[in-house]
Amino acid sequence: MKFNTKTIHGNQQPDAAYGSVMPPIYQTSTYVQESPGDHKGYAYSRSANPTRHALEQSLASIENGAFGMAFASGMAAIDAVMKLLKPGDEVITTNDIYGGSFRLFTRIFEGYGVVFHFVNMRDIQNIKTRITNNTKMIWMESPTNPMMNIFDIQAVAKLANQNNILLAVDNTFATPYLQTPLDLGAHIVMHSATKYLGGHSDLVMGALVVNEKTLAERLYFIQNASGAICGPQDAFLALRGIKTLHIRMERHCQNGRAIAHYLKNHSKVEKVYWPGFEDHPSHHIAKRQMKDFGGMLSFSTYGDSTEDALKVIKNLKIFTLAESLGGVESLAGHPATMTHAAIPKKDRLKIGLTDSLIRLSVGIEDVDDLIEDLEQALE
């Protein structure tokens, strides 16, 4: 199947009980057993639930993977990946990373003896120089949050495989509509399914997809043992969201392109971060490994003032000031005080995350209305 068909039919079958086209919400904690261990594949809903299983099958299909796992949040999914490690293991990751990931790595797992190296991944040499015998994982985002940096997944995967290192890719911003990291050599793909996969700002969920059976078994064990699974209602909503992912992403990309070009030509905007521009430092990589350039972008205003940035955001009428991204509605955020507040200012400034930076999640509204809204807020 091609992608647009897989979002609707991939790894999906009508419900076995009554032929329901959409998987029912199996709102149950436990299941009847004929005798101990003799059941229909489900014993307890922490271990497996038919609605969640249908979602996990769909997740695997759209990412061209073999095994999918659904979690209570994106952070729960990342937490499960980190539990593959032991004290003394080292992880190389990007210095331009989501604040929640940074907090989990530095405030939780560093306390358990895992060592993290935050490097500029645009230059693969920075990764090579950090590899030691203790390096067990490379964790990357592409595009990154919120600076929209693009990294060469295929090149990093080759390096990881040469050194027997796991490569995990946060694919939240791109979604499998734009890129499939497993096809580029990654071992683990992570999503905050709260965002584009769900697509309607009505659930919180995380996802992992892998190809290797042994790795999948380890992660399924962690999922069951730690128990951070999503509920059947959220699984149902995510399944429904995935069925329109392809048409939503097409509009997100169209609107994102128009907004990026509008902002780039605005007299009050100093810089726009969007990988579709030919002068973006990694545009050539984005063009090669992505189908389009997405609906996420960031921009900064002249003067680098938090006050000015907040003034712009507060004056927006259609763009909503809110955490999160990837819904049908357009959202605006101030990373320095919201999503990336956990990162020290000196570290933020090193990657260009200034006080005036505004991040936009461009929705699927009429783009003329969105531009008009930005115009009045900037003026």
mmCIF file of C-alpha atoms in Angstrom:
data_model
loop_
_atom_site.group_PDB
_atom_site.id
_atom_site.type_symbol
_atom_site.label_atom_id
_atom_site.label_comp_id
_atom_site.label_asym_id
_atom_site.label_seq_id
_atom_site.Cartn_x
_atom_site.Cartn_y
_atom_site.Cartn_z
ATOM 1 C CA MET A 1 0.000 0.000 0.000
ATOM 2 C CA LYS A 2 1.044 3.597 -0.542
ATOM 3 C CA PHE A 3 1.053 5.952 2.435
ATOM 4 C CA ASN A 4 -2.357 7.572 1.896
ATOM 5 C CA THR A 5 -3.961 4.123 1.831
ATOM 6 C CA LYS A 6 -1.967 2.811 4.804
ATOM 7 C CA THR A 7 -3.261 5.576 7.088
ATOM 8 C CA ILE A 8 -6.754 4.142 6.573
ATOM 9 C CA HIS A 9 -6.200 0.416 5.965
ATOM 10 C CA GLY A 10 -2.620 -0.419 7.021
ATOM 11 C CA ASN A 11 -2.524 -3.516 9.270
ATOM 12 C CA GLN A 12 -6.235 -2.987 10.002
ATOM 13 C CA GLN A 13 -9.042 -5.551 9.809
ATOM 14 C CA PRO A 14 -12.742 -5.280 10.690
ATOM 15 C CA ASP A 15 -13.460 -6.170 14.312
ATOM 16 C CA ALA A 16 -13.755 -9.931 14.711
ATOM 17 C CA ALA A 17 -16.829 -9.791 16.959
ATOM 18 C CA TYR A 18 -19.360 -7.962 14.772
ATOM 19 C CA GLY A 19 -17.432 -6.665 11.765
ATOM 20 C CA SER A 20 -17.174 -3.081 13.034
ATOM 21 C CA VAL A 21 -15.209 -0.974 10.517
ATOM 22 C CA MET A 22 -13.646 1.132 13.278
ATOM 23 C CA PRO A 23 -12.065 -0.830 16.166
ATOM 24 C CA PRO A 24 -14.415 -0.644 19.158
ATOM 25 C CA ILE A 25 -13.326 0.965 22.410
ATOM 26 C CA TYR A 26 -12.675 -2.038 24.627
ATOM 27 C CA GLN A 27 -13.166 -0.244 27.945
ATOM 28 C CA THR A 28 -12.166 -3.157 30.100
ATOM 29 C CA SER A 29 -9.368 -3.937 32.515
ATOM 30 C CA THR A 30 -9.517 -7.739 32.366
ATOM 31 C CA TYR A 31 -10.739 -10.654 30.235
ATOM 32 C CA VAL A 32 -12.392 -14.036 30.803
ATOM 33 C CA GLN A 33 -10.055 -17.036 30.795
ATOM 34 C CA GLU A 34 -11.283 -20.594 30.214
ATOM 35 C CA SER A 35 -8.454 -21.854 32.422
ATOM 36 C CA PRO A 36 -5.247 -20.177 33.637
ATOM 37 C CA GLY A 37 -3.473 -18.852 30.556
ATOM 38 C CA ASP A 38 -6.214 -20.053 28.185
ATOM 39 C CA HIS A 39 -7.699 -16.868 26.695
ATOM 40 C CA LYS A 40 -8.233 -15.100 23.355
ATOM 41 C CA GLY A 41 -4.932 -13.229 23.401
ATOM 42 C CA TYR A 42 -5.821 -10.743 26.114
ATOM 43 C CA ALA A 43 -5.529 -11.290 29.853
ATOM 44 C CA TYR A 44 -5.070 -7.830 31.417
ATOM 45 C CA SER A 45 -5.256 -4.440 29.704
ATOM 46 C CA ARG A 46 -1.905 -3.161 30.947
ATOM 47 C CA SER A 47 -0.298 -5.974 28.960
ATOM 48 C CA ALA A 48 -2.567 -5.720 25.910
ATOM 49 C CA ASN A 49 -5.911 -4.256 24.894
ATOM 50 C CA PRO A 50 -7.651 -4.838 21.515
ATOM 51 C CA THR A 51 -8.138 -1.106 20.810
ATOM 52 C CA ARG A 52 -4.530 -0.298 21.709
ATOM 53 C CA HIS A 53 -3.332 -3.277 19.682
ATOM 54 C CA ALA A 54 -5.187 -1.986 16.611
ATOM 55 C CA LEU A 55 -3.462 1.380 17.067
ATOM 56 C CA GLU A 56 -0.045 -0.239 17.517
ATOM 57 C CA GLN A 57 -0.570 -2.168 14.280
ATOM 58 C CA SER A 58 -1.457 1.072 12.493
ATOM 59 C CA LEU A 59 1.593 2.874 13.915
ATOM 60 C CA ALA A 60 3.871 0.118 12.638
ATOM 61 C CA SER A 61 2.274 0.289 9.202
ATOM 62 C CA ILE A 62 2.618 4.037 8.612
ATOM 63 C CA GLU A 63 6.263 4.027 9.790
ATOM 64 C CA ASN A 64 7.139 0.979 7.640
ATOM 65 C CA GLY A 65 8.007 -0.907 10.814
ATOM 66 C CA ALA A 66 7.180 -4.344 12.188
ATOM 67 C CA PHE A 67 6.277 -3.552 15.803
ATOM 68 C CA GLY A 68 4.409 -0.597 17.310
ATOM 69 C CA MET A 69 3.923 0.427 20.938
ATOM 70 C CA ALA A 70 1.539 3.058 22.333
ATOM 71 C CA PHE A 71 2.255 4.884 25.602
ATOM 72 C CA ALA A 72 0.509 7.328 27.909
ATOM 73 C CA SER A 73 2.597 10.243 26.558
ATOM 74 C CA GLY A 74 5.567 11.032 24.366
ATOM 75 C CA MET A 75 7.702 11.371 27.479
ATOM 76 C CA ALA A 76 6.590 7.902 28.636
ATOM 77 C CA ALA A 77 7.750 6.527 25.277
ATOM 78 C CA ILE A 78 11.152 8.248 25.623
ATOM 79 C CA ASP A 79 11.386 7.013 29.216
ATOM 80 C CA ALA A 80 10.918 3.435 27.979
ATOM 81 C CA VAL A 81 13.729 3.860 25.439
ATOM 82 C CA MET A 82 16.071 5.219 28.112
ATOM 83 C CA LYS A 83 15.312 2.153 30.248
ATOM 84 C CA LEU A 84 17.188 0.087 27.672
ATOM 85 C CA LEU A 85 20.328 1.624 29.210
ATOM 86 C CA LYS A 86 22.263 0.921 32.390
ATOM 87 C CA PRO A 87 24.542 3.058 34.624
ATOM 88 C CA GLY A 88 27.701 4.084 32.784
ATOM 89 C CA ASP A 89 26.113 3.927 29.341
ATOM 90 C CA GLU A 90 26.539 7.043 27.218
ATOM 91 C CA VAL A 91 24.057 8.763 24.906
ATOM 92 C CA ILE A 92 24.939 11.298 22.212
ATOM 93 C CA THR A 93 22.122 13.721 21.501
ATOM 94 C CA THR A 94 21.548 17.115 19.954
ATOM 95 C CA ASN A 95 22.148 20.373 21.800
ATOM 96 C CA ASP A 96 18.966 21.619 20.096
ATOM 97 C CA ILE A 97 16.469 19.375 21.830
ATOM 98 C CA TYR A 98 12.934 19.574 23.189
ATOM 99 C CA GLY A 99 12.991 20.914 26.756
ATOM 100 C CA GLY A 100 11.048 17.950 28.130
ATOM 101 C CA SER A 101 13.606 15.515 26.712
ATOM 102 C CA PHE A 102 16.436 17.622 28.135
ATOM 103 C CA ARG A 103 14.757 17.602 31.560
ATOM 104 C CA LEU A 104 14.202 13.823 31.485
ATOM 105 C CA PHE A 105 17.802 13.165 30.446
ATOM 106 C CA THR A 106 19.499 15.545 32.882
ATOM 107 C CA ARG A 107 17.174 15.518 35.883
ATOM 108 C CA ILE A 108 16.184 11.844 35.899
ATOM 109 C CA PHE A 109 18.495 9.533 33.975
ATOM 110 C CA GLU A 110 21.758 11.323 34.748
ATOM 111 C CA GLY A 111 20.868 10.582 38.376
ATOM 112 C CA TYR A 112 20.877 6.881 37.502
ATOM 113 C CA GLY A 113 24.353 7.068 35.993
ATOM 114 C CA VAL A 114 23.530 7.473 32.303
ATOM 115 C CA VAL A 115 25.870 10.000 30.632
ATOM 116 C CA PHE A 116 24.535 12.429 27.997
ATOM 117 C CA HIS A 117 26.587 14.407 25.481
ATOM 118 C CA PHE A 118 24.764 17.327 23.834
ATOM 119 C CA VAL A 119 26.387 18.190 20.498
ATOM 120 C CA ASN A 120 25.675 20.085 17.290
ATOM 121 C CA MET A 121 24.592 17.235 15.016
ATOM 122 C CA ARG A 122 24.731 19.267 11.808
ATOM 123 C CA ASP A 123 28.389 18.256 11.673
ATOM 124 C CA ILE A 124 28.600 14.474 11.918
ATOM 125 C CA GLN A 125 32.217 14.834 13.088
ATOM 126 C CA ASN A 126 30.846 16.153 16.405
ATOM 127 C CA ILE A 127 29.116 12.815 16.872
ATOM 128 C CA LYS A 128 32.162 10.770 15.846
ATOM 129 C CA THR A 129 34.432 12.474 18.369
ATOM 130 C CA ARG A 130 32.046 11.628 21.229
ATOM 131 C CA ILE A 131 31.804 7.897 20.512
ATOM 132 C CA THR A 132 33.451 5.671 23.118
ATOM 133 C CA ASN A 133 33.132 2.025 24.087
ATOM 134 C CA ASN A 134 30.351 3.114 26.448
ATOM 135 C CA THR A 135 28.251 4.824 23.769
ATOM 136 C CA LYS A 136 25.055 2.815 23.472
ATOM 137 C CA MET A 137 22.608 5.216 21.860
ATOM 138 C CA ILE A 138 22.279 8.263 19.624
ATOM 139 C CA TRP A 139 19.084 10.244 20.203
ATOM 140 C CA MET A 140 18.104 12.774 17.560
ATOM 141 C CA GLU A 141 15.266 15.011 16.440
ATOM 142 C CA SER A 142 14.882 16.113 12.837
ATOM 143 C CA PRO A 143 13.481 18.697 12.387
ATOM 144 C CA THR A 144 14.468 19.888 15.837
ATOM 145 C CA ASN A 145 12.245 21.696 18.311
ATOM 146 C CA PRO A 146 12.168 24.719 18.014
ATOM 147 C CA MET A 147 15.143 25.700 15.805
ATOM 148 C CA MET A 148 14.078 23.541 12.840
ATOM 149 C CA ASN A 149 17.528 22.065 12.308
ATOM 150 C CA ILE A 150 17.743 19.110 9.948
ATOM 151 C CA PHE A 151 20.154 16.216 10.497
ATOM 152 C CA ASP A 152 21.213 13.559 8.030
ATOM 153 C CA ILE A 153 19.478 10.484 9.455
ATOM 154 C CA GLN A 154 20.970 8.112 6.892
ATOM 155 C CA ALA A 155 24.550 9.256 7.566
ATOM 156 C CA VAL A 156 24.096 9.040 11.344
ATOM 157 C CA ALA A 157 22.477 5.593 10.981
ATOM 158 C CA LYS A 158 25.495 4.365 9.028
ATOM 159 C CA LEU A 159 27.800 5.658 11.772
ATOM 160 C CA ALA A 160 25.634 4.075 14.475
ATOM 161 C CA ASN A 161 25.603 0.681 12.755
ATOM 162 C CA GLN A 162 29.372 0.746 12.247
ATOM 163 C CA ASN A 163 29.775 1.177 16.011
ATOM 164 C CA ASN A 164 26.938 -1.099 17.196
ATOM 165 C CA ILE A 165 24.986 1.849 18.605
ATOM 166 C CA LEU A 166 21.212 2.213 18.710
ATOM 167 C CA LEU A 167 19.835 5.187 16.766
ATOM 168 C CA ALA A 168 16.520 6.583 18.006
ATOM 169 C CA VAL A 169 14.757 9.363 16.084
ATOM 170 C CA ASP A 170 12.030 11.647 17.400
ATOM 171 C CA ASN A 171 9.858 11.944 14.285
ATOM 172 C CA THR A 172 7.124 14.080 15.881
ATOM 173 C CA PHE A 173 7.611 17.209 13.758
ATOM 174 C CA ALA A 174 7.962 15.413 10.421
ATOM 175 C CA THR A 175 5.500 12.529 10.888
ATOM 176 C CA PRO A 176 5.754 9.466 8.636
ATOM 177 C CA TYR A 177 3.967 11.494 5.952
ATOM 178 C CA LEU A 178 7.197 13.462 5.448
ATOM 179 C CA GLN A 179 9.897 10.942 6.406
ATOM 180 C CA THR A 180 10.289 7.366 7.642
ATOM 181 C CA PRO A 181 13.500 7.083 9.717
ATOM 182 C CA LEU A 182 13.451 3.271 9.812
ATOM 183 C CA ASP A 183 13.859 3.281 6.029
ATOM 184 C CA LEU A 184 16.879 5.558 6.513
ATOM 185 C CA GLY A 185 18.525 3.109 8.929
ATOM 186 C CA ALA A 186 17.247 4.160 12.368
ATOM 187 C CA HIS A 187 16.438 1.451 14.920
ATOM 188 C CA ILE A 188 13.712 3.224 16.937
ATOM 189 C CA VAL A 189 11.194 5.879 15.900
ATOM 190 C CA MET A 190 9.422 7.897 18.589
ATOM 191 C CA HIS A 191 6.338 10.102 18.316
ATOM 192 C CA SER A 192 4.479 12.357 20.628
ATOM 193 C CA ALA A 193 1.203 11.130 19.132
ATOM 194 C CA THR A 194 -0.429 13.988 21.020
ATOM 195 C CA LYS A 195 0.660 16.139 18.095
ATOM 196 C CA TYR A 196 0.160 15.414 14.386
ATOM 197 C CA LEU A 197 -0.826 11.743 14.655
ATOM 198 C CA GLY A 198 -3.816 12.536 16.879
ATOM 199 C CA GLY A 199 -4.135 15.879 15.154
ATOM 200 C CA HIS A 200 -7.078 17.339 17.068
ATOM 201 C CA SER A 201 -5.606 18.423 20.435
ATOM 202 C CA ASP A 202 -7.827 15.980 22.297
ATOM 203 C CA LEU A 203 -5.414 13.322 23.564
ATOM 204 C CA VAL A 204 -1.987 12.825 25.147
ATOM 205 C CA MET A 205 -0.036 9.826 23.867
ATOM 206 C CA GLY A 206 3.377 8.535 22.834
ATOM 207 C CA ALA A 207 4.462 5.893 20.339
ATOM 208 C CA LEU A 208 7.473 3.769 19.416
ATOM 209 C CA VAL A 209 8.024 1.768 16.229
ATOM 210 C CA VAL A 210 10.863 -0.692 15.577
ATOM 211 C CA ASN A 211 11.765 -3.413 13.078
ATOM 212 C CA GLU A 212 13.968 -5.761 15.089
ATOM 213 C CA LYS A 213 12.119 -8.469 17.032
ATOM 214 C CA THR A 214 14.623 -8.673 19.898
ATOM 215 C CA LEU A 215 14.521 -4.912 20.416
ATOM 216 C CA ALA A 216 10.716 -4.972 20.244
ATOM 217 C CA GLU A 217 10.562 -7.695 22.895
ATOM 218 C CA ARG A 218 12.739 -5.638 25.241
ATOM 219 C CA LEU A 219 10.554 -2.578 24.750
ATOM 220 C CA TYR A 220 7.301 -4.541 25.136
ATOM 221 C CA PHE A 221 8.675 -5.910 28.417
ATOM 222 C CA ILE A 222 9.455 -2.359 29.620
ATOM 223 C CA GLN A 223 6.039 -1.148 28.462
ATOM 224 C CA ASN A 224 4.287 -3.883 30.440
ATOM 225 C CA ALA A 225 6.585 -3.776 33.482
ATOM 226 C CA SER A 226 6.540 0.021 33.857
ATOM 227 C CA GLY A 227 2.911 0.289 32.831
ATOM 228 C CA ALA A 228 2.824 3.704 31.138
ATOM 229 C CA ILE A 229 0.271 2.581 28.552
ATOM 230 C CA CYS A 230 -2.461 4.661 26.913
ATOM 231 C CA GLY A 231 -6.124 3.978 27.585
ATOM 232 C CA PRO A 232 -8.539 2.544 24.984
ATOM 233 C CA GLN A 233 -10.417 5.835 24.515
ATOM 234 C CA ASP A 234 -7.193 7.652 23.579
ATOM 235 C CA ALA A 235 -6.167 4.751 21.344
ATOM 236 C CA PHE A 236 -9.484 5.072 19.509
ATOM 237 C CA LEU A 237 -8.993 8.832 19.041
ATOM 238 C CA ALA A 238 -5.446 8.329 17.732
ATOM 239 C CA LEU A 239 -6.655 5.702 15.241
ATOM 240 C CA ARG A 240 -9.289 8.141 14.013
ATOM 241 C CA GLY A 241 -6.682 10.902 13.724
ATOM 242 C CA ILE A 242 -4.249 8.765 11.721
ATOM 243 C CA LYS A 243 -6.928 8.131 9.079
ATOM 244 C CA THR A 244 -6.779 11.806 8.028
ATOM 245 C CA LEU A 245 -3.053 12.358 8.655
ATOM 246 C CA HIS A 246 -2.150 12.538 4.973
ATOM 247 C CA ILE A 247 -4.705 15.188 4.019
ATOM 248 C CA ARG A 248 -4.027 17.251 7.143
ATOM 249 C CA MET A 249 -0.267 17.188 6.576
ATOM 250 C CA GLU A 250 -0.711 18.304 2.987
ATOM 251 C CA ARG A 251 -2.545 21.432 4.190
ATOM 252 C CA HIS A 252 -0.129 21.986 7.112
ATOM 253 C CA CYS A 253 2.732 22.021 4.596
ATOM 254 C CA GLN A 254 0.938 24.371 2.193
ATOM 255 C CA ASN A 255 0.064 26.847 4.946
ATOM 256 C CA GLY A 256 3.496 26.547 6.572
ATOM 257 C CA ARG A 257 5.178 27.439 3.290
ATOM 258 C CA ALA A 258 3.001 30.536 2.804
ATOM 259 C CA ILE A 259 3.510 31.741 6.397
ATOM 260 C CA ALA A 260 7.288 31.208 6.240
ATOM 261 C CA HIS A 261 7.612 33.311 3.079
ATOM 262 C CA TYR A 262 5.320 36.012 4.480
ATOM 263 C CA LEU A 263 7.369 36.324 7.690
ATOM 264 C CA LYS A 264 10.687 36.298 5.836
ATOM 265 C CA ASN A 265 9.636 39.453 3.992
ATOM 266 C CA HIS A 266 8.247 41.273 7.043
ATOM 267 C CA SER A 267 10.147 44.362 8.165
ATOM 268 C CA LYS A 268 9.856 43.523 11.886
ATOM 269 C CA VAL A 269 11.032 39.920 11.591
ATOM 270 C CA GLU A 270 14.772 39.355 11.903
ATOM 271 C CA LYS A 271 15.002 35.642 11.107
ATOM 272 C CA VAL A 272 12.716 32.777 10.114
ATOM 273 C CA TYR A 273 13.657 29.156 10.819
ATOM 274 C CA TRP A 274 12.052 26.838 8.242
ATOM 275 C CA PRO A 275 13.881 24.075 6.328
ATOM 276 C CA GLY A 276 12.129 24.859 3.050
ATOM 277 C CA PHE A 277 14.231 27.950 2.428
ATOM 278 C CA GLU A 278 17.134 27.360 0.064
ATOM 279 C CA ASP A 279 19.416 29.339 2.392
ATOM 280 C CA HIS A 280 18.577 27.068 5.345
ATOM 281 C CA PRO A 281 21.936 25.432 6.254
ATOM 282 C CA SER A 282 20.510 21.911 5.845
ATOM 283 C CA HIS A 283 17.958 22.522 3.090
ATOM 284 C CA HIS A 284 19.710 20.023 0.818
ATOM 285 C CA ILE A 285 19.308 17.271 3.428
ATOM 286 C CA ALA A 286 15.674 18.154 4.087
ATOM 287 C CA LYS A 287 14.973 18.062 0.369
ATOM 288 C CA ARG A 288 16.534 14.607 0.104
ATOM 289 C CA GLN A 289 15.065 12.884 3.163
ATOM 290 C CA MET A 290 11.685 14.624 3.489
ATOM 291 C CA LYS A 291 8.663 14.702 1.187
ATOM 292 C CA ASP A 292 7.895 18.345 2.101
ATOM 293 C CA PHE A 293 8.947 20.812 4.796
ATOM 294 C CA GLY A 294 6.127 20.659 7.329
ATOM 295 C CA GLY A 295 3.928 23.099 9.183
ATOM 296 C CA MET A 296 6.315 24.013 12.013
ATOM 297 C CA LEU A 297 8.463 27.146 11.979
ATOM 298 C CA SER A 298 10.033 29.646 14.348
ATOM 299 C CA PHE A 299 10.884 33.318 13.949
ATOM 300 C CA SER A 300 12.550 36.084 15.934
ATOM 301 C CA THR A 301 11.876 39.804 15.938
ATOM 302 C CA TYR A 302 14.423 42.611 15.923
ATOM 303 C CA GLY A 303 15.597 43.673 19.365
ATOM 304 C CA ASP A 304 15.486 40.202 20.947
ATOM 305 C CA SER A 305 12.957 41.224 23.591
ATOM 306 C CA THR A 306 10.839 38.806 25.596
ATOM 307 C CA GLU A 307 8.381 41.636 26.153
ATOM 308 C CA ASP A 308 7.972 42.243 22.416
ATOM 309 C CA ALA A 309 7.573 38.533 21.694
ATOM 310 C CA LEU A 310 4.875 38.169 24.339
ATOM 311 C CA LYS A 311 3.145 41.283 22.999
ATOM 312 C CA VAL A 312 2.957 39.726 19.535
ATOM 313 C CA ILE A 313 1.661 36.419 20.892
ATOM 314 C CA LYS A 314 -0.960 38.043 23.127
ATOM 315 C CA ASN A 315 -2.291 40.109 20.221
ATOM 316 C CA LEU A 316 -2.890 37.084 18.006
ATOM 317 C CA LYS A 317 -6.582 36.272 17.483
ATOM 318 C CA ILE A 318 -6.617 33.079 15.371
ATOM 319 C CA PHE A 319 -3.260 31.648 16.441
ATOM 320 C CA THR A 320 -3.824 30.403 19.993
ATOM 321 C CA LEU A 321 -1.227 30.856 22.738
ATOM 322 C CA ALA A 322 -0.824 27.314 24.016
ATOM 323 C CA GLU A 323 1.582 24.472 24.659
ATOM 324 C CA SER A 324 1.723 21.612 22.143
ATOM 325 C CA LEU A 325 1.536 21.574 18.339
ATOM 326 C CA GLY A 326 0.293 19.579 15.384
ATOM 327 C CA GLY A 327 -3.448 20.124 15.802
ATOM 328 C CA VAL A 328 -5.812 21.381 13.140
ATOM 329 C CA GLU A 329 -5.785 24.784 14.838
ATOM 330 C CA SER A 330 -2.818 27.149 14.612
ATOM 331 C CA LEU A 331 -0.851 27.585 17.837
ATOM 332 C CA ALA A 332 1.842 30.024 18.923
ATOM 333 C CA GLY A 333 4.318 29.605 21.749
ATOM 334 C CA HIS A 334 7.300 31.287 23.398
ATOM 335 C CA PRO A 335 9.900 28.503 23.824
ATOM 336 C CA ALA A 336 12.144 30.441 26.255
ATOM 337 C CA THR A 337 9.375 30.621 28.861
ATOM 338 C CA MET A 338 7.263 27.618 27.846
ATOM 339 C CA THR A 339 8.495 24.443 26.136
ATOM 340 C CA HIS A 340 12.221 25.080 26.743
ATOM 341 C CA ALA A 341 12.157 26.795 30.129
ATOM 342 C CA ALA A 342 14.011 23.773 31.602
ATOM 343 C CA ILE A 343 17.094 24.593 29.504
ATOM 344 C CA PRO A 344 19.482 27.166 31.042
ATOM 345 C CA LYS A 345 19.559 30.482 29.155
ATOM 346 C CA LYS A 346 23.283 30.216 28.329
ATOM 347 C CA ASP A 347 22.630 26.851 26.655
ATOM 348 C CA ARG A 348 19.575 28.197 24.844
ATOM 349 C CA LEU A 349 21.505 31.119 23.414
ATOM 350 C CA LYS A 350 24.272 28.839 22.100
ATOM 351 C CA ILE A 351 21.801 27.264 19.685
ATOM 352 C CA GLY A 352 20.084 30.531 18.781
ATOM 353 C CA LEU A 353 17.022 30.078 20.992
ATOM 354 C CA THR A 354 16.701 33.749 21.857
ATOM 355 C CA ASP A 355 14.247 35.526 24.120
ATOM 356 C CA SER A 356 12.339 36.883 21.112
ATOM 357 C CA LEU A 357 11.902 33.509 19.406
ATOM 358 C CA ILE A 358 8.287 32.583 18.654
ATOM 359 C CA ARG A 359 7.335 29.070 17.544
ATOM 360 C CA LEU A 360 4.329 28.550 15.283
ATOM 361 C CA SER A 361 2.400 25.382 14.663
ATOM 362 C CA VAL A 362 0.595 26.341 11.467
ATOM 363 C CA GLY A 363 -2.852 24.766 11.303
ATOM 364 C CA ILE A 364 -5.218 24.024 8.454
ATOM 365 C CA GLU A 365 -7.313 27.219 8.532
ATOM 366 C CA ASP A 366 -7.555 29.549 5.537
ATOM 367 C CA VAL A 367 -4.005 30.845 5.101
ATOM 368 C CA ASP A 368 -5.175 34.378 4.256
ATOM 369 C CA ASP A 369 -6.799 34.630 7.672
ATOM 370 C CA LEU A 370 -3.600 33.392 9.329
ATOM 371 C CA ILE A 371 -1.459 35.948 7.504
ATOM 372 C CA GLU A 372 -3.888 38.742 8.382
ATOM 373 C CA ASP A 373 -3.728 37.677 12.038
ATOM 374 C CA LEU A 374 0.079 37.766 12.052
ATOM 375 C CA GLU A 375 0.042 41.118 10.280
ATOM 376 C CA GLN A 376 -2.134 42.825 12.876
ATOM 377 C CA ALA A 377 -0.196 41.267 15.776
ATOM 378 C CA LEU A 378 3.201 42.328 14.390
ATOM 379 C CA GLU A 379 1.978 45.831 13.657
#
